[in-house]
Short mmCIF file of N, CA and C in Angstrom, two decimals:
data_model
loop_
_atom_site.label_atom_id
_atom_site.label_comp_id
_atom_site.label_asym_id
_atom_site.label_seq_id
_atom_site.Cartn_x
_atom_site.Cartn_y
_atom_site.Cartn_z
N ALA M 1 1.42 11.70 -6.61
CA ALA M 1 1.58 13.18 -6.44
C ALA M 1 0.81 14.15 -7.25
N ALA M 2 0.40 15.09 -6.80
CA ALA M 2 -0.81 16.03 -7.53
C ALA M 2 0.11 16.92 -8.44
N GLY M 3 0.02 16.88 -9.78
CA GLY M 3 0.46 17.75 -10.80
C GLY M 3 1.70 16.78 -11.10
N LYS M 4 1.84 15.70 -11.17
CA LYS M 4 3.06 14.84 -11.65
C LYS M 4 2.56 13.47 -12.40
N THR M 5 3.53 13.24 -13.53
CA THR M 5 2.99 11.99 -14.58
C THR M 5 3.93 11.04 -14.15
N PRO M 6 3.58 9.67 -13.95
CA PRO M 6 4.55 8.75 -13.86
C PRO M 6 5.03 8.30 -15.17
N VAL M 7 6.38 8.41 -15.37
CA VAL M 7 7.04 7.82 -16.43
C VAL M 7 8.00 6.66 -16.29
N LEU M 8 7.71 5.41 -17.23
CA LEU M 8 8.44 4.40 -17.02
C LEU M 8 9.82 4.75 -17.59
N CYS M 9 10.97 4.51 -16.64
CA CYS M 9 12.29 4.89 -16.86
C CYS M 9 13.30 3.48 -17.18
N ARG M 10 12.54 2.31 -16.45
CA ARG M 10 13.59 1.19 -16.51
C ARG M 10 12.84 -0.02 -16.41
N ILE M 11 13.04 -0.87 -17.10
CA ILE M 11 12.76 -2.28 -16.75
C ILE M 11 13.76 -3.38 -16.72
N GLU M 12 13.68 -4.12 -15.69
CA GLU M 12 14.76 -5.23 -15.48
C GLU M 12 14.35 -6.50 -15.26
N GLU M 13 14.95 -7.51 -15.45
CA GLU M 13 14.38 -8.85 -15.32
C GLU M 13 13.04 -9.25 -15.72
N ALA M 14 12.43 -8.67 -16.70
CA ALA M 14 11.18 -9.29 -17.13
C ALA M 14 11.05 -10.63 -17.68
N LYS M 15 10.28 -11.51 -16.85
CA LYS M 15 10.49 -12.94 -17.26
C LYS M 15 8.92 -13.28 -17.60
N PHE M 16 8.86 -13.76 -18.87
CA PHE M 16 7.37 -14.18 -19.17
C PHE M 16 7.33 -15.59 -18.92
N LYS M 17 6.38 -16.11 -18.32
CA LYS M 17 6.34 -17.37 -18.01
C LYS M 17 5.26 -18.12 -18.54
N GLY M 18 4.46 -17.56 -19.23
CA GLY M 18 3.00 -18.19 -19.74
C GLY M 18 2.61 -17.11 -21.01
N MET M 19 1.58 -17.64 -21.44
CA MET M 19 0.77 -17.08 -22.37
C MET M 19 -0.43 -16.42 -21.68
N VAL M 20 -1.10 -15.35 -22.14
CA VAL M 20 -2.26 -14.35 -21.68
C VAL M 20 -3.00 -14.48 -23.24
N ARG M 21 -4.24 -14.99 -23.28
CA ARG M 21 -4.81 -14.83 -24.54
C ARG M 21 -6.22 -13.81 -24.35
N PRO M 22 -6.72 -13.29 -25.43
CA PRO M 22 -8.07 -12.61 -25.35
C PRO M 22 -9.09 -13.41 -24.65
N GLY M 23 -9.51 -12.55 -23.56
CA GLY M 23 -10.78 -13.20 -22.84
C GLY M 23 -10.23 -13.79 -21.44
N ASP M 24 -8.86 -14.06 -21.39
CA ASP M 24 -8.20 -14.51 -20.10
C ASP M 24 -8.25 -13.27 -19.06
N THR M 25 -8.64 -13.68 -17.88
CA THR M 25 -8.72 -12.71 -16.61
C THR M 25 -7.16 -12.86 -16.17
N VAL M 26 -6.52 -11.65 -15.73
CA VAL M 26 -5.52 -11.48 -14.89
C VAL M 26 -5.66 -10.54 -13.78
N SER M 27 -4.47 -11.01 -12.76
CA SER M 27 -4.59 -10.14 -11.82
C SER M 27 -2.90 -9.44 -11.62
N ILE M 28 -3.19 -8.21 -11.11
CA ILE M 28 -1.69 -7.56 -11.31
C ILE M 28 -1.27 -7.16 -9.89
N GLU M 29 -0.29 -7.71 -9.39
CA GLU M 29 0.09 -7.09 -8.27
C GLU M 29 1.75 -6.24 -8.43
N VAL M 30 1.58 -5.14 -7.58
CA VAL M 30 2.65 -4.22 -7.79
C VAL M 30 3.29 -3.90 -6.32
N LYS M 31 4.57 -3.99 -6.12
CA LYS M 31 5.18 -3.73 -4.50
C LYS M 31 6.02 -2.49 -4.87
N HIS M 32 6.03 -1.65 -3.82
CA HIS M 32 6.92 -0.43 -4.03
C HIS M 32 8.17 -0.99 -3.15
N VAL M 33 9.44 -1.04 -3.78
CA VAL M 33 10.45 -1.24 -2.97
C VAL M 33 11.18 -0.17 -2.46
N GLU M 34 11.52 0.68 -3.05
CA GLU M 34 12.25 1.95 -2.58
C GLU M 34 11.91 3.36 -3.58
N THR M 35 12.36 4.46 -2.77
CA THR M 35 12.25 5.82 -3.36
C THR M 35 13.68 6.35 -3.35
N LEU M 36 14.14 6.86 -4.46
CA LEU M 36 15.43 7.91 -4.45
C LEU M 36 15.05 8.95 -5.36
N GLN M 37 14.85 10.02 -4.47
CA GLN M 37 14.56 11.33 -5.27
C GLN M 37 13.17 11.04 -5.97
N GLN M 38 13.12 11.40 -7.35
CA GLN M 38 11.81 11.32 -7.81
C GLN M 38 11.78 9.70 -8.34
N PHE M 39 12.82 8.96 -8.09
CA PHE M 39 12.48 7.64 -8.68
C PHE M 39 11.85 6.61 -7.88
N HIS M 40 10.74 5.88 -8.21
CA HIS M 40 10.13 4.91 -7.54
C HIS M 40 10.43 3.50 -8.08
N PHE M 41 11.21 2.48 -7.43
CA PHE M 41 11.59 1.40 -7.80
C PHE M 41 10.40 0.40 -7.18
N MET M 42 10.00 -0.55 -8.44
CA MET M 42 8.90 -1.56 -7.97
C MET M 42 9.30 -2.82 -8.67
N THR M 43 8.60 -3.98 -8.01
CA THR M 43 8.13 -5.19 -8.58
C THR M 43 6.92 -5.64 -8.76
N GLY M 44 7.00 -6.22 -9.76
CA GLY M 44 5.44 -6.69 -10.20
C GLY M 44 5.17 -8.09 -10.69
N THR M 45 4.09 -8.51 -10.46
CA THR M 45 3.72 -10.17 -10.88
C THR M 45 2.33 -9.99 -11.71
N VAL M 46 2.38 -10.51 -12.78
CA VAL M 46 1.03 -10.72 -13.54
C VAL M 46 0.64 -12.06 -13.38
N ARG M 47 -0.70 -12.63 -12.91
CA ARG M 47 -1.29 -13.89 -12.58
C ARG M 47 -2.37 -14.22 -13.52
N ARG M 48 -2.39 -15.33 -14.03
CA ARG M 48 -3.59 -15.71 -14.90
C ARG M 48 -3.77 -17.22 -14.03
N GLU M 49 -5.29 -17.07 -13.63
CA GLU M 49 -5.73 -18.36 -12.77
C GLU M 49 -4.72 -18.78 -11.71
N GLY M 50 -4.02 -17.87 -11.00
CA GLY M 50 -3.39 -18.05 -9.88
C GLY M 50 -1.86 -18.21 -10.39
N LYS M 51 -1.47 -18.32 -11.44
CA LYS M 51 -0.34 -18.82 -11.86
C LYS M 51 0.58 -17.69 -12.50
N ALA M 52 1.69 -17.42 -12.05
CA ALA M 52 2.49 -16.19 -12.43
C ALA M 52 2.88 -16.38 -14.15
N VAL M 53 2.28 -15.25 -14.57
CA VAL M 53 2.63 -15.44 -16.05
C VAL M 53 3.70 -14.47 -16.66
N LEU M 54 4.25 -13.36 -15.74
CA LEU M 54 5.12 -12.29 -15.83
C LEU M 54 5.53 -12.09 -14.36
N THR M 55 6.84 -11.85 -14.29
CA THR M 55 7.41 -11.30 -12.99
C THR M 55 8.58 -10.15 -13.66
N ILE M 56 8.59 -8.94 -12.86
CA ILE M 56 9.33 -7.92 -13.51
C ILE M 56 9.50 -6.89 -12.31
N ARG M 57 10.97 -6.02 -12.50
CA ARG M 57 11.19 -5.24 -11.71
C ARG M 57 11.35 -3.97 -12.78
N PHE M 58 10.93 -2.84 -12.13
CA PHE M 58 10.88 -1.48 -13.00
C PHE M 58 10.68 -0.35 -12.14
N ALA M 59 11.14 0.55 -12.88
CA ALA M 59 11.19 2.03 -12.23
C ALA M 59 10.38 3.13 -12.63
N LEU M 60 9.81 3.87 -11.98
CA LEU M 60 9.04 5.21 -12.55
C LEU M 60 9.70 6.26 -11.95
N ALA M 61 9.57 7.54 -12.85
CA ALA M 61 9.97 8.89 -12.52
C ALA M 61 8.53 9.57 -12.41
N LEU M 62 8.71 10.25 -11.40
CA LEU M 62 7.57 11.49 -11.33
C LEU M 62 7.82 12.71 -11.97
N VAL M 63 7.40 13.14 -12.87
CA VAL M 63 7.77 14.44 -13.63
C VAL M 63 6.66 15.38 -13.48
N ASP M 64 7.12 16.66 -13.93
CA ASP M 64 5.92 17.56 -13.59
C ASP M 64 5.16 17.67 -15.15
N LYS M 65 3.91 17.79 -14.80
CA LYS M 65 3.10 17.48 -16.02
C LYS M 65 3.37 18.53 -17.20
N SER M 66 4.28 19.70 -16.84
CA SER M 66 4.36 20.73 -17.86
C SER M 66 5.62 20.33 -18.71
N ASP M 67 6.18 19.52 -18.25
CA ASP M 67 7.75 18.99 -18.90
C ASP M 67 7.52 18.09 -20.14
#
């Protein structure tokens, strides 16, 4: 959204399942689950060599840049 800044407002169920070291290449997948007013609920997975090293649920709020 133009003129808006995403602000991390909630982290739930963050599960760290492996190490990521300098030089490792990771892929990040994020899925939008639901929107309630200005809040966007998401899930995410970080993978190293195809194996999940982090799974997480989180929420972002979109706020006006002037706030």
